[in-house]
Coordinates of C-alpha atoms and ligand atoms in Angstrom, one line a residue:
X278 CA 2.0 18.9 -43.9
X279 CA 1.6 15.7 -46.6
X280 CA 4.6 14.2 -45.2
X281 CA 4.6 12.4 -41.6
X282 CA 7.9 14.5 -40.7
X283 CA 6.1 17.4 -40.1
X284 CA 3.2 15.8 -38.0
X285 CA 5.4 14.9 -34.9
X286 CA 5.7 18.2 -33.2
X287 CA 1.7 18.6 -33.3
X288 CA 1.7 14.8 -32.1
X289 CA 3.2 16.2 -29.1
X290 CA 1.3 19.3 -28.8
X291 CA -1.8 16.8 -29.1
X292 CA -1.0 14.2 -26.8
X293 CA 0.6 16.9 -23.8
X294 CA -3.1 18.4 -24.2
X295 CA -5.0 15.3 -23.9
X296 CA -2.3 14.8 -20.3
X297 CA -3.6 18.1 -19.2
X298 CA -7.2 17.7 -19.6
X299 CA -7.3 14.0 -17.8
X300 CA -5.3 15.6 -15.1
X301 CA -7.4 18.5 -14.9
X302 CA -10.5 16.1 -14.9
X303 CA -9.4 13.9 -12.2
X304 CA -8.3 17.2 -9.7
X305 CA -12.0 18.5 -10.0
X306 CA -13.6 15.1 -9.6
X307 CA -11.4 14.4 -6.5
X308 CA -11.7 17.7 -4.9
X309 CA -8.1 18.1 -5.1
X310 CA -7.5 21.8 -4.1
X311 CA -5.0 22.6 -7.2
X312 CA -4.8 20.7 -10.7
X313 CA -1.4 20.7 -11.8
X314 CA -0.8 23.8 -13.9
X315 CA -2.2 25.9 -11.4
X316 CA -0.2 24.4 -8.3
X317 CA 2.8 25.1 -10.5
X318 CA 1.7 28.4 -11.2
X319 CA 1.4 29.2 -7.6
X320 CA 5.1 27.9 -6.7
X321 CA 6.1 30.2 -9.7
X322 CA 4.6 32.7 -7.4
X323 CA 6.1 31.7 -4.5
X324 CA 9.2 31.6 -6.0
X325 CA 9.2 34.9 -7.9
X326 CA 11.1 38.2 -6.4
X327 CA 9.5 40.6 -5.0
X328 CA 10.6 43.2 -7.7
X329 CA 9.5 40.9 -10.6
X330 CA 6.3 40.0 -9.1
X331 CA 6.0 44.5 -8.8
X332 CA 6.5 44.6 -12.3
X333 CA 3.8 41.7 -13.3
X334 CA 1.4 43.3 -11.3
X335 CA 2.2 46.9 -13.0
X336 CA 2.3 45.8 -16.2
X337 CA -0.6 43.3 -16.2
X338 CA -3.0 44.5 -13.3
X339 CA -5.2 41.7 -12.1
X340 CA -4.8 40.0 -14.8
X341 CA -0.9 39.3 -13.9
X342 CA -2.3 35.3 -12.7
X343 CA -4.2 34.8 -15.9
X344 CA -1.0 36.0 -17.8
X345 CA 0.9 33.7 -15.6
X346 CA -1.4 30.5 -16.3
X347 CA -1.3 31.1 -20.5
X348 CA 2.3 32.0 -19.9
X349 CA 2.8 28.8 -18.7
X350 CA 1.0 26.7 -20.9
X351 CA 2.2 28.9 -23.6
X352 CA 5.3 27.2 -22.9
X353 CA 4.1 23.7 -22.3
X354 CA 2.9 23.9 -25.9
X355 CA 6.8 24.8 -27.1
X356 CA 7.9 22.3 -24.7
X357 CA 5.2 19.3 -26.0
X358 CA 5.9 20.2 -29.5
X359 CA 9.8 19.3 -28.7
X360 CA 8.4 16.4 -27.2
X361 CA 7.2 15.1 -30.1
X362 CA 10.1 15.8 -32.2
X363 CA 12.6 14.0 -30.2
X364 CA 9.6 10.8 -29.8
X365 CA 10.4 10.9 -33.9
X366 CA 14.4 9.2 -33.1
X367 CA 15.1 8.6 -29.5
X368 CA 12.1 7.5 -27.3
X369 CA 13.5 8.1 -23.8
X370 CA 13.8 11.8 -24.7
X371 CA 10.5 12.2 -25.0
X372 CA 9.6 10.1 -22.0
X373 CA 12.0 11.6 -19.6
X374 CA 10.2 15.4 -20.8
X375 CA 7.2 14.2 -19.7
X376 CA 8.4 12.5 -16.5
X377 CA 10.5 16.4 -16.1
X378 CA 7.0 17.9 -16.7
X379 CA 5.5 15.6 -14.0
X380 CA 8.0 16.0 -11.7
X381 CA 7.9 19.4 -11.4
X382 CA 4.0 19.4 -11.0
X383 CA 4.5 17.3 -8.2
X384 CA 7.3 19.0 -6.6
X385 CA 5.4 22.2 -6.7
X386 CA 1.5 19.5 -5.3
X387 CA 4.1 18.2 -2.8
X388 CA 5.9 21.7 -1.5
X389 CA 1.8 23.4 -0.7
X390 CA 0.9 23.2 2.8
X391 CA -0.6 20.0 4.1
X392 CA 0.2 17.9 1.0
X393 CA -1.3 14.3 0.5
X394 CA -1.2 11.8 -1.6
X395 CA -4.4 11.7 -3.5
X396 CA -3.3 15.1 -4.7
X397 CA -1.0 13.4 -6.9
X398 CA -3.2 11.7 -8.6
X399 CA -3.7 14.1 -11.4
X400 CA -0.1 14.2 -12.4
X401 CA 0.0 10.3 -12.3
X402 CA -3.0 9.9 -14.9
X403 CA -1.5 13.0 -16.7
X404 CA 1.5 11.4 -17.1
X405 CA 0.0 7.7 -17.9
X406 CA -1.9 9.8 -20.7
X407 CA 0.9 11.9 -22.2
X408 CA 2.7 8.2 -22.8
X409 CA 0.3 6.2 -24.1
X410 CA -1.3 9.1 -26.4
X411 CA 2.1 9.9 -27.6
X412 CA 3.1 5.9 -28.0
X413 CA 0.1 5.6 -30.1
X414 CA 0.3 8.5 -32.5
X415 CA 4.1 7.3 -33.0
X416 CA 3.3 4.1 -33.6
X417 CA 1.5 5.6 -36.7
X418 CA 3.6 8.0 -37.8
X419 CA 6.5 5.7 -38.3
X420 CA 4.2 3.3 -40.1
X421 CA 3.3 6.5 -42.6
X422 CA 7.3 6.8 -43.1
X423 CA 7.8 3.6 -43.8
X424 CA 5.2 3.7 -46.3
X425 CA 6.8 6.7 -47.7
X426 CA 10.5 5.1 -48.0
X427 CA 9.0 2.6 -49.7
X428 CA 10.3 0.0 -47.1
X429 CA 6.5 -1.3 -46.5
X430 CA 5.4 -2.4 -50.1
X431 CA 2.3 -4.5 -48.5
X432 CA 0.7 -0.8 -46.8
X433 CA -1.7 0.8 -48.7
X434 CA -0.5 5.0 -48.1
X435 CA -3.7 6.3 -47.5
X436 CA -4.8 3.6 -45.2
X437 CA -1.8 5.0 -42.8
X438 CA -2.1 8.2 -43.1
X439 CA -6.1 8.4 -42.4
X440 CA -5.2 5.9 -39.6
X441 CA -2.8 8.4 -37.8
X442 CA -5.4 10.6 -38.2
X443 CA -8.0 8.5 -36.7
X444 CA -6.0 8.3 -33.6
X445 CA -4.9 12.2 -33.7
X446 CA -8.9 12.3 -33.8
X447 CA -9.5 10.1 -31.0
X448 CA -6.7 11.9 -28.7
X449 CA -8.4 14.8 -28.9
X450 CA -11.5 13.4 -27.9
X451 CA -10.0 12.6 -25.1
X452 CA -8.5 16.3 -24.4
X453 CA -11.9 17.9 -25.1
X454 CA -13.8 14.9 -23.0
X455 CA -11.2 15.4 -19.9
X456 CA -11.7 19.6 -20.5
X457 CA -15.6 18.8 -20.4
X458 CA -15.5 16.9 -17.3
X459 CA -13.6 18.8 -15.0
X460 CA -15.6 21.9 -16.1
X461 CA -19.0 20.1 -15.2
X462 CA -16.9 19.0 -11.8
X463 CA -15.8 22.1 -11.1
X464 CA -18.9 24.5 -11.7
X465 CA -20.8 21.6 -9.3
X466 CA -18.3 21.9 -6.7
X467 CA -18.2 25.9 -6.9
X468 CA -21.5 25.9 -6.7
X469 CA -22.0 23.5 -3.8
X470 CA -19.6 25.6 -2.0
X471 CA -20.5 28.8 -2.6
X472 CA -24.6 28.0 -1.5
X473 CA -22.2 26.5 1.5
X474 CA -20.4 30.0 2.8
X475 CA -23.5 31.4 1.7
X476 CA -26.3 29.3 3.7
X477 CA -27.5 30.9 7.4
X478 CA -29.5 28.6 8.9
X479 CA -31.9 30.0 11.2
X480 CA -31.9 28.2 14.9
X481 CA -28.1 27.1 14.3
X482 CA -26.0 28.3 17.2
X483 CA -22.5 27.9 17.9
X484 CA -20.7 25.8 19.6
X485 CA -19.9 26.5 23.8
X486 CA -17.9 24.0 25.2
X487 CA -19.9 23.4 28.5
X488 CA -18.0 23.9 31.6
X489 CA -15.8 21.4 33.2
X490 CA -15.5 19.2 30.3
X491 CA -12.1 19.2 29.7
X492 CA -9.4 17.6 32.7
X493 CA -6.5 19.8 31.7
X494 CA -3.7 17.4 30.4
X495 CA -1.6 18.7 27.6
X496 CA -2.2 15.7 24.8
X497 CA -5.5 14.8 25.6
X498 CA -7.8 14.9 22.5
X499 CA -9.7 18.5 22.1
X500 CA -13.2 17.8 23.8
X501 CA -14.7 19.4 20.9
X502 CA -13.1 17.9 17.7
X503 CA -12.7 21.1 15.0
X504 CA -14.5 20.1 11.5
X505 CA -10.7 20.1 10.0
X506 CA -9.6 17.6 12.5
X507 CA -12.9 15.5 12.4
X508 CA -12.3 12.0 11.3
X509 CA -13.3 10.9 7.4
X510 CA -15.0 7.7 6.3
X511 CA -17.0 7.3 3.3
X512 CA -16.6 4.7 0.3
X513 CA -17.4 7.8 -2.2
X514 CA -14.4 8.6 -5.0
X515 CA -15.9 11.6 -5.8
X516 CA -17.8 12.8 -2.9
X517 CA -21.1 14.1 -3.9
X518 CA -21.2 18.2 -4.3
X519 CA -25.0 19.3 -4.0
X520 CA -26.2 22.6 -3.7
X521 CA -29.5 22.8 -1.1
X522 CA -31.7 24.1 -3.6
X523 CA -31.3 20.8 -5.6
X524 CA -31.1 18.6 -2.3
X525 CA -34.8 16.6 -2.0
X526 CA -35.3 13.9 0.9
X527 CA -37.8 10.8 0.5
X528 CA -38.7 9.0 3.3
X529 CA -41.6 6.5 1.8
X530 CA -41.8 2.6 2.0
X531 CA -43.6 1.2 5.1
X532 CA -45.7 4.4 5.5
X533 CA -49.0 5.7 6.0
X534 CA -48.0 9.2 3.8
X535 CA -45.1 9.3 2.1
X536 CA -42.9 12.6 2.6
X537 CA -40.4 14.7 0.3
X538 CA -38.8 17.7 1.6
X539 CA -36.7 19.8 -0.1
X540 CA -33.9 21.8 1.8
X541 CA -36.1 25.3 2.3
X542 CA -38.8 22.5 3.9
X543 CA -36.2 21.1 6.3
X544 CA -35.1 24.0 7.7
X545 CA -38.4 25.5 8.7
X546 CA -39.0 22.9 11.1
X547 CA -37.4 23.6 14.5
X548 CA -33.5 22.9 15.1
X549 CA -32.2 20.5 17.8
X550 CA -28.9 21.1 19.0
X551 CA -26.6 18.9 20.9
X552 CA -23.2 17.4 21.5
X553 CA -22.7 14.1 20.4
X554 CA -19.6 11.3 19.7
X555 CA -19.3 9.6 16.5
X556 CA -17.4 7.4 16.2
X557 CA -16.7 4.1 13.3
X558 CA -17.0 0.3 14.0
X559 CA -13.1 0.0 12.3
X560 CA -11.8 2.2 15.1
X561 CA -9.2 0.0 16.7
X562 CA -8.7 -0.8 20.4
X563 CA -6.6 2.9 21.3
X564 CA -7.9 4.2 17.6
X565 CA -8.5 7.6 16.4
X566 CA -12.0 6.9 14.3
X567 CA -14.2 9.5 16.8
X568 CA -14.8 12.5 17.1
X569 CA -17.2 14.5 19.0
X570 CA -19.1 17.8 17.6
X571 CA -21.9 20.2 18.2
X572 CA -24.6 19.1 16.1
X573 CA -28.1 20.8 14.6
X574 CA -30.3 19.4 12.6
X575 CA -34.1 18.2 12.5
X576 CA -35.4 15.8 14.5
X577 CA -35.9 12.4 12.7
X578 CA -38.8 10.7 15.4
X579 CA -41.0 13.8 14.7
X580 CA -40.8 13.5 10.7
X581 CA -41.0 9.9 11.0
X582 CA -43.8 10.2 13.0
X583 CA -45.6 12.6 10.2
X584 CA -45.2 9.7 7.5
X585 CA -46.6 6.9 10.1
X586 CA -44.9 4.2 9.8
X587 CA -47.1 0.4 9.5
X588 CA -47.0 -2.1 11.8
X589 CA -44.5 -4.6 11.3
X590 CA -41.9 -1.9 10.0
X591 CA -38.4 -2.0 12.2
X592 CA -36.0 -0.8 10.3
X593 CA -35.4 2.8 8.0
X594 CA -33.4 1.9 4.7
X595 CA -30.8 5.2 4.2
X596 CA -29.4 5.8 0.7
X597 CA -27.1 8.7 -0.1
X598 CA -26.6 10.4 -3.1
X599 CA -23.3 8.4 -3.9
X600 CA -25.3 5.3 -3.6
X601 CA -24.0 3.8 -0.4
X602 CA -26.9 2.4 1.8
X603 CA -27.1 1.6 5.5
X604 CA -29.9 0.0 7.8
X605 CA -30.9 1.6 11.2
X606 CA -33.5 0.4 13.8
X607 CA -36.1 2.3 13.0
X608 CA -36.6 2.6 16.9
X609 CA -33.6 4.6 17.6
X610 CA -35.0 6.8 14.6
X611 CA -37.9 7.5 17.0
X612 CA -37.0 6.8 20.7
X613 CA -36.3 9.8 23.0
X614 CA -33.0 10.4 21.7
X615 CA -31.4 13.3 19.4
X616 CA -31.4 11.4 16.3
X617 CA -31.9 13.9 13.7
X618 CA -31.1 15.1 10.2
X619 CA -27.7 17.4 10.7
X620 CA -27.3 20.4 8.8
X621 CA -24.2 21.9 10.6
X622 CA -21.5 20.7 12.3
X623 CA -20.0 22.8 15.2
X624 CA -21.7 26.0 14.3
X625 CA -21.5 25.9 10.4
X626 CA -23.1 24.0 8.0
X627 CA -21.6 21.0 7.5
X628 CA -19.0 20.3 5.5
X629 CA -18.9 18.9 2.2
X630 CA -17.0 15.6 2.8
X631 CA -18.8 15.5 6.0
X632 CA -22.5 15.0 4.3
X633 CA -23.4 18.4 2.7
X634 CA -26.1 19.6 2.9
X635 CA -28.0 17.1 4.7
X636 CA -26.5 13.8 6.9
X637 CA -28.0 11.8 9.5
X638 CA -26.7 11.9 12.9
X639 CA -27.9 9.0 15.8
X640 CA -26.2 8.8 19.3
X641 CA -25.4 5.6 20.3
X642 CA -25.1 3.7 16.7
X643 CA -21.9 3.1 15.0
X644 CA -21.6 5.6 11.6
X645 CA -21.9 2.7 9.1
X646 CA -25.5 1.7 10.3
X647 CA -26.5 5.3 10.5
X648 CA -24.8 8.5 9.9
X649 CA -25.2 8.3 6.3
X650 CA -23.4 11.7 4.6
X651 CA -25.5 13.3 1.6
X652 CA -28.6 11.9 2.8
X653 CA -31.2 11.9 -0.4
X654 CA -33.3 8.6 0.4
X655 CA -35.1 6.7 3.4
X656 CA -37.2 3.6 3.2
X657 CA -39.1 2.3 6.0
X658 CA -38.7 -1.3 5.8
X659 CA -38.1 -4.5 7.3
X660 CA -33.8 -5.6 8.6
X661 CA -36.0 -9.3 7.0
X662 CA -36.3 -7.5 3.8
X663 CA -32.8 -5.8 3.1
X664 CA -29.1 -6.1 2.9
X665 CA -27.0 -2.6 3.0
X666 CA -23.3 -1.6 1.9
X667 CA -21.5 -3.1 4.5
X668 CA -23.7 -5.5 5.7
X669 CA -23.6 -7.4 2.4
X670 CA -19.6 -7.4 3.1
X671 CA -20.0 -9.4 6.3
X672 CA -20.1 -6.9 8.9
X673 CA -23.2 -6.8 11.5
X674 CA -26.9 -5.9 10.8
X675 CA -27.3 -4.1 13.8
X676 CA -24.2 -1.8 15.0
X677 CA -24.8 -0.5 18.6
X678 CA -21.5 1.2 20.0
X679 CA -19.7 -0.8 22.2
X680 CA -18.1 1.1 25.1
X681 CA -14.7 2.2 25.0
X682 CA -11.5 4.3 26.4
X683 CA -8.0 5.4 25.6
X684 CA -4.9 6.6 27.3
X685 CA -3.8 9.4 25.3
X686 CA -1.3 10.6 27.8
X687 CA 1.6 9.1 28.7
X688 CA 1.8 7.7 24.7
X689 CA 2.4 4.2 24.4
X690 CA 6.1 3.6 24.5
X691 CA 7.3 7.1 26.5
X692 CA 10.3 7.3 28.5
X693 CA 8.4 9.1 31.9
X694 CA 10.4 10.3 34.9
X695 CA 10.3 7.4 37.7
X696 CA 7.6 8.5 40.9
X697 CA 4.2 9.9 40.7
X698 CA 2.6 10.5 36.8
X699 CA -0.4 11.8 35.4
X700 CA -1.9 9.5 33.1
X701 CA -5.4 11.0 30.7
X702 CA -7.9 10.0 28.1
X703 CA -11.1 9.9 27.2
X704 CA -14.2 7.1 27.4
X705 CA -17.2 6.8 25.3
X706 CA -20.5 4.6 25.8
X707 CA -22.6 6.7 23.8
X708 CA -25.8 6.6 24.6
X709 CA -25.7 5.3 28.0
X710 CA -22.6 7.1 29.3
X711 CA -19.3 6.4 31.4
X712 CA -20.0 6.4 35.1
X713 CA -16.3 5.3 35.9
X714 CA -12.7 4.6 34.4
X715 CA -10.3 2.8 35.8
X716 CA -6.4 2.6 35.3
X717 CA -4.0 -0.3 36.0
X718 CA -0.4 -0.6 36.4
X719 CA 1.5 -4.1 35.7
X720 CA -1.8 -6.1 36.2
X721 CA -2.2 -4.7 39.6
X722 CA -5.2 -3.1 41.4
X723 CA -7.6 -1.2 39.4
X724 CA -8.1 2.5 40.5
X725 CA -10.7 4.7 39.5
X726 CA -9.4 8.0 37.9
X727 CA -11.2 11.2 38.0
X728 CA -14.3 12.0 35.3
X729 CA -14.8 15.6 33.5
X730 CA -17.9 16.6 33.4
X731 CA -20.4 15.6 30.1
X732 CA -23.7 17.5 29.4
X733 CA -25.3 14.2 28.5
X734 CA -24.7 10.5 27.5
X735 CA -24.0 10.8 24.3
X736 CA -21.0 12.6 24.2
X737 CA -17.1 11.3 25.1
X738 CA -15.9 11.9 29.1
X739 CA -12.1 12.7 29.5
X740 CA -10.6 11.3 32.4
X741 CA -7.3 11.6 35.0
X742 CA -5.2 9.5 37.1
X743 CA -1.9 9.9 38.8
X744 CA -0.1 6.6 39.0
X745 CA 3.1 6.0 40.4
X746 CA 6.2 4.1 38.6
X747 CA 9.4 3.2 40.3
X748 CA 11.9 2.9 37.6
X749 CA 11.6 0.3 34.5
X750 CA 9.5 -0.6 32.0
X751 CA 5.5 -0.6 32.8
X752 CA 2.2 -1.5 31.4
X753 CA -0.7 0.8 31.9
X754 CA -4.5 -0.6 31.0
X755 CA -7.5 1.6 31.0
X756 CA -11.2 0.1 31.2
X757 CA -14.7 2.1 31.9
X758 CA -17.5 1.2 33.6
X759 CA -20.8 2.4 31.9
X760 CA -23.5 3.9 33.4
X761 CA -25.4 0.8 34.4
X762 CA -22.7 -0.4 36.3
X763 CA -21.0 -3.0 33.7
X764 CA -17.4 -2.8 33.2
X765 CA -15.8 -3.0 29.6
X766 CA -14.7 -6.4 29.0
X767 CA -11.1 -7.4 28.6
X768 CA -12.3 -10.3 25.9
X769 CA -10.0 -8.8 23.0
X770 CA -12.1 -8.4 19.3
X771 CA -11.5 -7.6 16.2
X772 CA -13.0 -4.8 14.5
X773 CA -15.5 -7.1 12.3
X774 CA -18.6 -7.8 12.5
X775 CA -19.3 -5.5 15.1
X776 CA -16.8 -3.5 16.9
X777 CA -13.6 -4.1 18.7
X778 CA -13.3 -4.5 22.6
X779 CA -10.4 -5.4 24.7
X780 CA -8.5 -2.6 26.9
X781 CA -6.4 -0.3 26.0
X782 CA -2.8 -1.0 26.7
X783 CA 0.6 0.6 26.7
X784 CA 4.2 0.0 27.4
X785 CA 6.4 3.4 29.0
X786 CA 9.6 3.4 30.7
X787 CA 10.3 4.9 34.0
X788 CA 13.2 6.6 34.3
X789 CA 15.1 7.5 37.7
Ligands
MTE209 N1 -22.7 8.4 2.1 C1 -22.0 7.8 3.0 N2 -22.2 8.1 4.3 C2 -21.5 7.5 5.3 C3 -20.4 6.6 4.9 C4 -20.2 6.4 3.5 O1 -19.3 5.6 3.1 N3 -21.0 7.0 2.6 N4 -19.6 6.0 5.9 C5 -20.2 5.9 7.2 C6 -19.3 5.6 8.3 S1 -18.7 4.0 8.2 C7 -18.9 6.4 9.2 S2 -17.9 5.9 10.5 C8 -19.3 7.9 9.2 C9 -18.1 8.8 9.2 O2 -18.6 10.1 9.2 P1 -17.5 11.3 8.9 O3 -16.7 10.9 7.7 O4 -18.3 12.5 8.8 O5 -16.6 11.3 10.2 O6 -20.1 8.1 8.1 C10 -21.0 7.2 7.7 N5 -21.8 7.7 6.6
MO210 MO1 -17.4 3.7 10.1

């Protein structure tokens, strides 16, 4: 091994295991479900006959997955070393195995049920590693031969070789830093969600969809949104992963007595149960950013209460573990309503990109000035004396919901059979409720449809019409009326600072 000829083949057996870990690294950290290697070793699976997959199991027991994994990276190694051999003369060999490599690991991400993008991600950075790792150990290696030739008099021989070395050194840094981190990522997440399946929370009931909620329209939003379905907002890249044992809440500042609770602490206080709507200031006119779910949790105005806050104090600072902050009235902390600290969502504890273990849940305020996920912090303070995450980028201090409603049936652009036609949706006020919605066709008369029932304000109302088309192209409008008699403006607004409004519109076409 004193000559650089022999050095490329373990150049490529370096560099393909500094690809691996990185990838492996980034699939923990972003909770994708598979890293690489192992979503190929499951398509090998999948794709393996039944009578081969008898014999592995015969011949290796349990083990037969394990044999699998080493299997295949027993053959990564053969293939990385080849790698590195052909990066000695002709470049693009070595660069189209790698891009090979990747695109199998994607085709076998890809080909999994319910695939998205992020899960690529590994094999991207996996890639991007394998190339420049490899580009860089190269780079030296041809140096050292042109040192050997004799075709580089000005080198100094050592000085090259103990430089290739230096970066062989450094690349596997790199392999054994990437291996590091996704462990640590990995025994977090396990352990976050194995205290998760674990975790019975006495006073959590399930969910029973009250009677009469729902109007009975095929394509009408479930009343109760399932946790899978529920939307996702958070600014978090790697979404926190805390077990409840190591969860501890704060709530200090503008207070007589400052509080810390740990998990066991929370849960011993009684459990409030209700449905409510959340739903996020970026949802569009006719958006999808709401969902409403059966939640339990602790009461907030009670704890609140305990600590005492001063005079002078109107607003409760929230930080989450991840670091993003938000500012709510301290009021709506401690008015009659169910603001509370959630510890399940629909029956379960909640999930852990939906704030595990501990989020805060307040009817009536949009999520980014309240419903902070992974709740570890909460300052009672002044709105005078604070700026938050997305009120330093311009959006409002104070984020009441604004009402709103959505025809979800006919969807917008439907060819509909000409004469009568049911038309459904849902409304949401929360907080003060929908006492009426109203449907127009072609900028006619507005007619009131018929309300589901709700078990309180805070949740969403599904509504009914039947309107009648003769044949050609329409426009139907919804607007609600909220339950102190206004009627949802028209005035169309963007998103920013503080909510959309405007009425939901959409185009069908009445056919004969
Ligand atoms: N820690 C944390 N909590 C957060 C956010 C966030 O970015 N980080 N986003 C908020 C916003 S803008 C909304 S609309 C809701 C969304 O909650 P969900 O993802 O459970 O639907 O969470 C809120 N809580
Ligand atoms: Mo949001």
């Amino acid at each position: 091994m004193r000559t650089s000829r022999a050095w490329w083949p373990p150049a490529g057996v370096l560099a393909g295991a500094g690809g691996l870990a990185t990838s492996y690294a980034v699939a923990e950290l972003l909770h994708v479900r598979d890293s690489p290697v192992v979503a190929v070793a499951e398509g090998v699976i999948a794709l393996t006959p039944g009578k081969v997959a008898k014999w592995a199991i015969d011949t290796f027991g349990t083990d037969d997955k394990l044999v699998l994994i080493l299997g295949i990276l027993a053959i990564l190694v053969v293939v990385f070393g080849l790698i590195g051999r052909w990066a000695h003369r002709r470049w693009w060999a070595a660069a189209s195995g790698y891009a090979v490599l990747a695109g199998v690991a994607a085709l076998a991400v890809l080909t999994k049920p319910t695939p998205s993008l992020i899960d690529l991600a590994p094999i991207v950075v996996g890639l991007l590693t394998w190339l420049v790792a490899l580009a860089l150990l190269a780079e030296w290696l041809r140096r050292w031969e042109l040192v050997e030739d004799g075709d580089d008099p000005a080198a100094e021989p050592m000085h090259t070789r103990r430089h290739f070395f230096l970066v062989a050194g450094a690349v596997a840094a790199v392999a054994a830093a990437g291996g590091l981190v996704g462990r640590v990522a990995s025994s977090a997440r396990r352990r976050a969600e194995q205290s998760r399946r674990l975790l019975r929370i006495e006073g959590v009931t399930a969910p029973a969809v009250p009677d009469g909620v729902v109007v009975g329209v095929e394509g009408v939003s479930p009343w109760q949104t399932p946790n899978d379905d529920f939307y996702l907002i958070d600014t978090a890249i790697i979404r926190p992963t805390i077990a409840p044992a190591d969860w501890e809440l704060r709530i200090h500042g503008m207070v007589e007595r400052e509080i810390r609770l740990s998990y066991a602490d929370l849960v011993r206080r009684e459990i409030t149960e209700d449905w409510i709507t959340l739903s996020c200031v970026s949802n569009e006119v006719g958006g999808e950013l709401v969902g409403n779910a059966w939640w339990s949790g602790v009461r907030l105005a009670a704890l609140l209460a305990e600590a005492g806050p001063r005079e002078g104090a109107d607003a409760v600072l929230q930080t989450s573990e991840d670091g993003w902050t938000c500012g709510t009235p301290l009021a709506a902390l401690m008015d009659e309503r169910n603001a509370m600290l959630a510890v399940a969502m629909n029956g379960e504890p909640l999930p852990i990109e939906h704030g595990f273990p501990v989020r805060t849940i307040v009817p009536g305020l949009y999520g980014y000035v309240s419903a902070t996920k992974w709740v570890v912090d909460m300052e009672v303070t002044r709105f005078a004396d604070i700026t938050a995450y997305w009120t330093d980028k311009g959006w409002a201090e104070h984020g009441p919901v604004k009402p709103a409603s959505t025809i979800e049936v006919p969807g917008d652009g439907a060819d509909v059979p000409a004469g009568e036609l049911v038309c459904a949706g849902v409304a949401w006020f929360q907080h003060t409720g929908i006492a009426a919605v109203e449907v127009q066709v072609d900028g006619g008369p507005w007619r009131r449809a018929s309300l589901a029932a709700t078990p309180n304000v805070d949740t969403w109302v599904q509504w009914r019409a039947v309107v009648d088309l003769p044949p050609g192209e329409h426009l139907l409008r919804v607007r609600a009326v909220d339950a102190e008699g206004r009627t949802q403006t028209g005035v169309v607004a963007d998103v920013l600072p503080d909510g959309a409004t405007g009425w939901h519109t959409i185009g069908v076409t009445a056919k004969a």
